[in-house]
Amino acid sequence: MDKIIRKIIYPGTFDPIHNGHIDIATRAAKLFDSLEFVVADNSEKNPLFSGDERSQLISDSTQHIENIKVSQFKGLVVNHAKNSNAIAIIRGLRHVSDFEFEFQMAMMNFHLDPDIASLFMMPDEKYIHLNSTVVKDVVKNGGDISAFVPIGVNKALLSKYSQ
Ligand code: ADP
């Protein structure tokens, strides 16, 4: 009998990836055979990094984890999950404020495709207040963010803001 591959996707903007994202992905990847970051186009959010740059930063930052892959998508997350044979979507939950939006999304995704499960994880408390906007603001204003992002991401941010 063929082995069933249990795959989960981790969708988001990841502009750029930081240690909170990596914390969630690392722990979720241990529970599944494969985890795929799916980088949303999200041009309406006017990201600092292009889709390709965001994907490359994720690949570089997670290459030590064998069962993590990266792809890009546009459209409905549940469709992407189905097309890539994933059985679940993982999202991070930091504060109660995240819950409201995530709850709505999970309900809608359940309506769109009840076969795709929505799972949530809280990060290590060191990362509970971390988000990509804060990361960018600190670097833009000359602060040191190295405790919260991989080295490659720190370099990419410094290079963006020195242009
Ligand atoms: P969004 O997908 O809402 O555009 P992000 O790309 O920053 O935002 O986040 C992708 C996913 O990672 C979301 O589920 C978000 O809640 C989660 N996330 C973001 N920052 C953290 C963090 N510090 N700790 C845990 N999860 C996080």
mmCIF file of C-alpha atoms and ligand atoms in Angstrom:
data_model
loop_
_atom_site.group_PDB
_atom_site.id
_atom_site.type_symbol
_atom_site.label_atom_id
_atom_site.label_comp_id
_atom_site.label_asym_id
_atom_site.label_seq_id
_atom_site.Cartn_x
_atom_site.Cartn_y
_atom_site.Cartn_z
ATOM 1 C CA MET A 1 0.000 0.000 0.000
ATOM 2 C CA ASP A 2 1.270 3.515 -0.849
ATOM 3 C CA LYS A 3 2.297 5.602 2.149
ATOM 4 C CA ILE A 4 -0.086 8.500 2.763
ATOM 5 C CA ILE A 5 1.845 11.790 2.700
ATOM 6 C CA ARG A 6 0.448 14.234 5.233
ATOM 7 C CA LYS A 7 1.129 17.718 3.969
ATOM 8 C CA ILE A 8 0.307 21.110 5.495
ATOM 9 C CA ILE A 9 0.572 24.564 3.942
ATOM 10 C CA TYR A 10 1.572 27.760 5.746
ATOM 11 C CA PRO A 11 0.170 30.727 3.807
ATOM 12 C CA GLY A 12 1.064 34.357 4.423
ATOM 13 C CA THR A 13 2.711 37.482 3.100
ATOM 14 C CA PHE A 14 6.054 36.911 4.861
ATOM 15 C CA ASP A 15 7.332 40.442 4.108
ATOM 16 C CA PRO A 16 9.876 39.398 5.321
ATOM 17 C CA ILE A 17 9.983 36.072 7.177
ATOM 18 C CA HIS A 18 11.006 36.448 10.839
ATOM 19 C CA ASN A 19 11.725 34.123 13.767
ATOM 20 C CA GLY A 20 8.048 33.989 14.829
ATOM 21 C CA HIS A 21 7.140 32.480 11.434
ATOM 22 C CA ILE A 22 10.103 30.101 11.644
ATOM 23 C CA ASP A 23 9.111 29.004 15.155
ATOM 24 C CA ILE A 24 5.616 28.036 13.961
ATOM 25 C CA ALA A 25 6.889 26.345 10.777
ATOM 26 C CA THR A 26 9.571 24.355 12.607
ATOM 27 C CA ARG A 27 7.103 22.926 15.095
ATOM 28 C CA ALA A 28 4.344 22.290 12.532
ATOM 29 C CA ALA A 29 6.826 20.560 10.180
ATOM 30 C CA LYS A 30 7.504 17.989 12.932
ATOM 31 C CA LEU A 31 3.837 16.977 12.958
ATOM 32 C CA PHE A 32 3.508 16.492 9.177
ATOM 33 C CA ASP A 33 5.512 14.765 6.426
ATOM 34 C CA SER A 34 5.824 18.008 4.569
ATOM 35 C CA LEU A 35 5.192 21.720 5.131
ATOM 36 C CA GLU A 36 4.936 24.195 2.278
ATOM 37 C CA PHE A 37 5.199 27.950 2.849
ATOM 38 C CA VAL A 38 2.891 29.601 0.343
ATOM 39 C CA VAL A 39 3.798 33.190 -0.311
ATOM 40 C CA ALA A 40 0.767 35.306 -1.148
ATOM 41 C CA ASP A 41 0.999 37.765 -4.009
ATOM 42 C CA ASN A 42 -0.705 40.431 -1.821
ATOM 43 C CA SER A 43 0.224 43.346 -4.089
ATOM 44 C CA GLU A 44 -2.521 45.390 -2.379
ATOM 45 C CA LYS A 45 -0.413 45.275 0.805
ATOM 46 C CA ASN A 46 2.407 46.929 -1.156
ATOM 47 C CA PRO A 47 5.138 44.600 0.156
ATOM 48 C CA LEU A 48 8.723 45.782 0.566
ATOM 49 C CA PHE A 49 10.075 42.571 -0.983
ATOM 50 C CA SER A 50 8.854 41.021 -4.242
ATOM 51 C CA GLY A 51 7.248 37.572 -4.209
ATOM 52 C CA ASP A 52 10.478 36.026 -5.490
ATOM 53 C CA GLU A 53 12.571 37.836 -2.880
ATOM 54 C CA ARG A 54 10.229 36.760 -0.068
ATOM 55 C CA SER A 55 10.301 33.157 -1.300
ATOM 56 C CA GLN A 56 14.100 33.148 -1.558
ATOM 57 C CA LEU A 57 14.459 34.538 1.981
ATOM 58 C CA ILE A 58 12.177 31.762 3.270
ATOM 59 C CA SER A 59 14.139 29.049 1.399
ATOM 60 C CA ASP A 60 17.453 30.391 2.685
ATOM 61 C CA SER A 61 16.130 30.657 6.257
ATOM 62 C CA THR A 62 14.668 27.139 6.383
ATOM 63 C CA GLN A 63 17.167 25.092 4.396
ATOM 64 C CA HIS A 64 18.178 23.240 7.591
ATOM 65 C CA ILE A 65 14.652 21.747 7.768
ATOM 66 C CA GLU A 66 14.409 18.890 5.296
ATOM 67 C CA ASN A 67 10.631 18.701 4.845
ATOM 68 C CA ILE A 68 9.965 22.409 4.223
ATOM 69 C CA LYS A 69 9.261 23.740 0.713
ATOM 70 C CA VAL A 70 8.242 27.155 -0.621
ATOM 71 C CA SER A 71 5.791 28.173 -3.326
ATOM 72 C CA GLN A 72 3.872 31.291 -4.372
ATOM 73 C CA PHE A 73 0.166 31.703 -4.962
ATOM 74 C CA LYS A 74 -2.568 34.049 -5.989
ATOM 75 C CA GLY A 75 -6.229 33.363 -5.263
ATOM 76 C CA LEU A 76 -7.956 31.207 -2.687
ATOM 77 C CA VAL A 77 -5.786 29.448 -0.128
ATOM 78 C CA VAL A 78 -8.103 26.417 0.018
ATOM 79 C CA ASN A 79 -7.771 25.941 -3.741
ATOM 80 C CA HIS A 80 -4.009 26.074 -3.446
ATOM 81 C CA ALA A 81 -4.170 23.550 -0.586
ATOM 82 C CA LYS A 82 -6.307 21.161 -2.637
ATOM 83 C CA ASN A 83 -4.147 21.513 -5.771
ATOM 84 C CA SER A 84 -1.008 20.741 -3.830
ATOM 85 C CA ASN A 85 -2.594 17.769 -2.002
ATOM 86 C CA ALA A 86 -2.378 19.385 1.434
ATOM 87 C CA ILE A 87 -4.810 18.296 4.134
ATOM 88 C CA ALA A 88 -4.482 21.344 6.368
ATOM 89 C CA ILE A 89 -3.573 25.021 6.688
ATOM 90 C CA ILE A 90 -1.451 26.248 9.592
ATOM 91 C CA ARG A 91 -1.688 29.820 10.888
ATOM 92 C CA GLY A 92 0.012 31.461 13.859
ATOM 93 C CA LEU A 93 -1.979 33.047 16.684
ATOM 94 C CA ARG A 94 -0.341 35.705 18.794
ATOM 95 C CA HIS A 95 -2.984 37.757 20.519
ATOM 96 C CA VAL A 96 -6.740 37.718 20.937
ATOM 97 C CA SER A 97 -6.725 40.377 18.200
ATOM 98 C CA ASP A 98 -5.430 37.761 15.701
ATOM 99 C CA PHE A 99 -8.219 35.393 16.719
ATOM 100 C CA GLU A 100 -11.125 37.380 15.302
ATOM 101 C CA PHE A 101 -9.727 37.580 11.766
ATOM 102 C CA GLU A 102 -8.383 34.024 11.816
ATOM 103 C CA PHE A 103 -11.715 32.679 13.077
ATOM 104 C CA GLN A 104 -13.561 34.358 10.176
ATOM 105 C CA MET A 105 -11.039 33.034 7.650
ATOM 106 C CA ALA A 106 -11.205 29.513 9.092
ATOM 107 C CA MET A 107 -15.015 29.510 8.940
ATOM 108 C CA MET A 108 -14.996 30.715 5.332
ATOM 109 C CA ASN A 109 -12.336 28.192 4.355
ATOM 110 C CA PHE A 110 -14.383 25.436 5.996
ATOM 111 C CA HIS A 111 -17.394 26.539 3.964
ATOM 112 C CA LEU A 112 -15.328 26.573 0.747
ATOM 113 C CA ASP A 113 -13.729 23.194 1.373
ATOM 114 C CA PRO A 114 -14.605 21.183 4.496
ATOM 115 C CA ASP A 115 -11.853 18.652 3.689
ATOM 116 C CA ILE A 116 -9.095 21.172 4.450
ATOM 117 C CA ALA A 117 -8.501 21.588 8.199
ATOM 118 C CA SER A 118 -7.431 24.922 9.715
ATOM 119 C CA LEU A 119 -4.877 24.535 12.514
ATOM 120 C CA PHE A 120 -3.456 27.217 14.806
ATOM 121 C CA MET A 121 -0.308 27.441 16.899
ATOM 122 C CA MET A 122 0.973 29.978 19.379
ATOM 123 C CA PRO A 123 4.643 30.949 19.052
ATOM 124 C CA ASP A 124 7.282 30.837 21.748
ATOM 125 C CA GLU A 125 6.538 33.807 24.011
ATOM 126 C CA LYS A 126 9.736 35.576 22.805
ATOM 127 C CA TYR A 127 7.953 36.134 19.493
ATOM 128 C CA ILE A 128 4.475 36.975 20.685
ATOM 129 C CA HIS A 129 4.834 40.690 19.910
ATOM 130 C CA LEU A 130 6.772 40.220 16.698
ATOM 131 C CA ASN A 131 5.418 41.038 13.257
ATOM 132 C CA SER A 132 6.930 41.944 9.885
ATOM 133 C CA THR A 133 5.856 45.600 10.157
ATOM 134 C CA VAL A 134 7.764 46.070 13.434
ATOM 135 C CA VAL A 135 10.792 44.296 11.933
ATOM 136 C CA LYS A 136 10.822 46.725 8.972
ATOM 137 C CA ASP A 137 10.243 49.801 11.167
ATOM 138 C CA VAL A 138 13.139 48.954 13.482
ATOM 139 C CA VAL A 139 15.614 48.446 10.627
ATOM 140 C CA LYS A 140 14.376 51.494 8.739
ATOM 141 C CA ASN A 141 15.057 53.613 11.819
ATOM 142 C CA GLY A 142 18.533 52.204 12.442
ATOM 143 C CA GLY A 143 17.679 49.703 15.209
ATOM 144 C CA ASP A 144 19.136 46.220 15.712
ATOM 145 C CA ILE A 145 16.648 43.447 14.840
ATOM 146 C CA SER A 146 19.175 40.595 14.702
ATOM 147 C CA ALA A 147 17.591 38.712 17.652
ATOM 148 C CA PHE A 148 14.352 38.344 15.725
ATOM 149 C CA VAL A 149 15.290 37.563 12.117
ATOM 150 C CA PRO A 150 17.710 35.166 10.358
ATOM 151 C CA ILE A 151 21.058 36.704 9.283
ATOM 152 C CA GLY A 152 20.103 36.690 5.585
ATOM 153 C CA VAL A 153 16.876 38.577 6.284
ATOM 154 C CA ASN A 154 18.740 41.184 8.340
ATOM 155 C CA LYS A 155 21.194 41.690 5.454
ATOM 156 C CA ALA A 156 18.370 41.949 2.903
ATOM 157 C CA LEU A 157 16.591 44.565 5.040
ATOM 158 C CA LEU A 158 19.756 46.622 5.521
ATOM 159 C CA SER A 159 20.387 46.523 1.793
ATOM 160 C CA LYS A 160 16.780 47.564 0.942
ATOM 161 C CA TYR A 161 16.895 50.537 3.271
ATOM 162 C CA SER A 162 20.345 51.670 2.138
ATOM 163 C CA GLN A 163 19.165 51.939 -1.507
HETATM 164 P P1 ADP B 1 -0.524 37.753 6.840
HETATM 165 O O1 ADP B 1 -0.539 36.318 6.399
HETATM 166 O O2 ADP B 1 -1.675 38.057 7.753
HETATM 167 O O3 ADP B 1 -0.349 38.727 5.719
HETATM 168 P P2 ADP B 1 2.127 37.309 7.888
HETATM 169 O O4 ADP B 1 2.677 36.976 6.568
HETATM 170 O O5 ADP B 1 2.989 38.156 8.758
HETATM 171 O O6 ADP B 1 0.721 37.995 7.801
HETATM 172 O O7 ADP B 1 1.834 36.011 8.729
HETATM 173 C C1 ADP B 1 1.629 34.736 8.205
HETATM 174 C C2 ADP B 1 1.183 33.855 9.338
HETATM 175 O O8 ADP B 1 2.158 33.837 10.372
HETATM 176 C C3 ADP B 1 -0.114 34.304 10.019
HETATM 177 O O9 ADP B 1 -0.816 33.147 10.434
HETATM 178 C C4 ADP B 1 0.359 35.062 11.236
HETATM 179 O O10 ADP B 1 -0.578 35.045 12.283
HETATM 180 C C5 ADP B 1 1.575 34.242 11.601
HETATM 181 N N1 ADP B 1 2.518 35.043 12.368
HETATM 182 C C6 ADP B 1 3.008 36.265 12.088
HETATM 183 N N2 ADP B 1 3.841 36.700 13.046
HETATM 184 C C7 ADP B 1 3.876 35.722 13.982
HETATM 185 C C8 ADP B 1 4.546 35.561 15.234
HETATM 186 N N3 ADP B 1 5.306 36.510 15.764
HETATM 187 N N4 ADP B 1 4.346 34.427 15.891
HETATM 188 C C9 ADP B 1 3.540 33.462 15.394
HETATM 189 N N5 ADP B 1 2.877 33.541 14.252
HETATM 190 C C10 ADP B 1 3.043 34.649 13.537
#
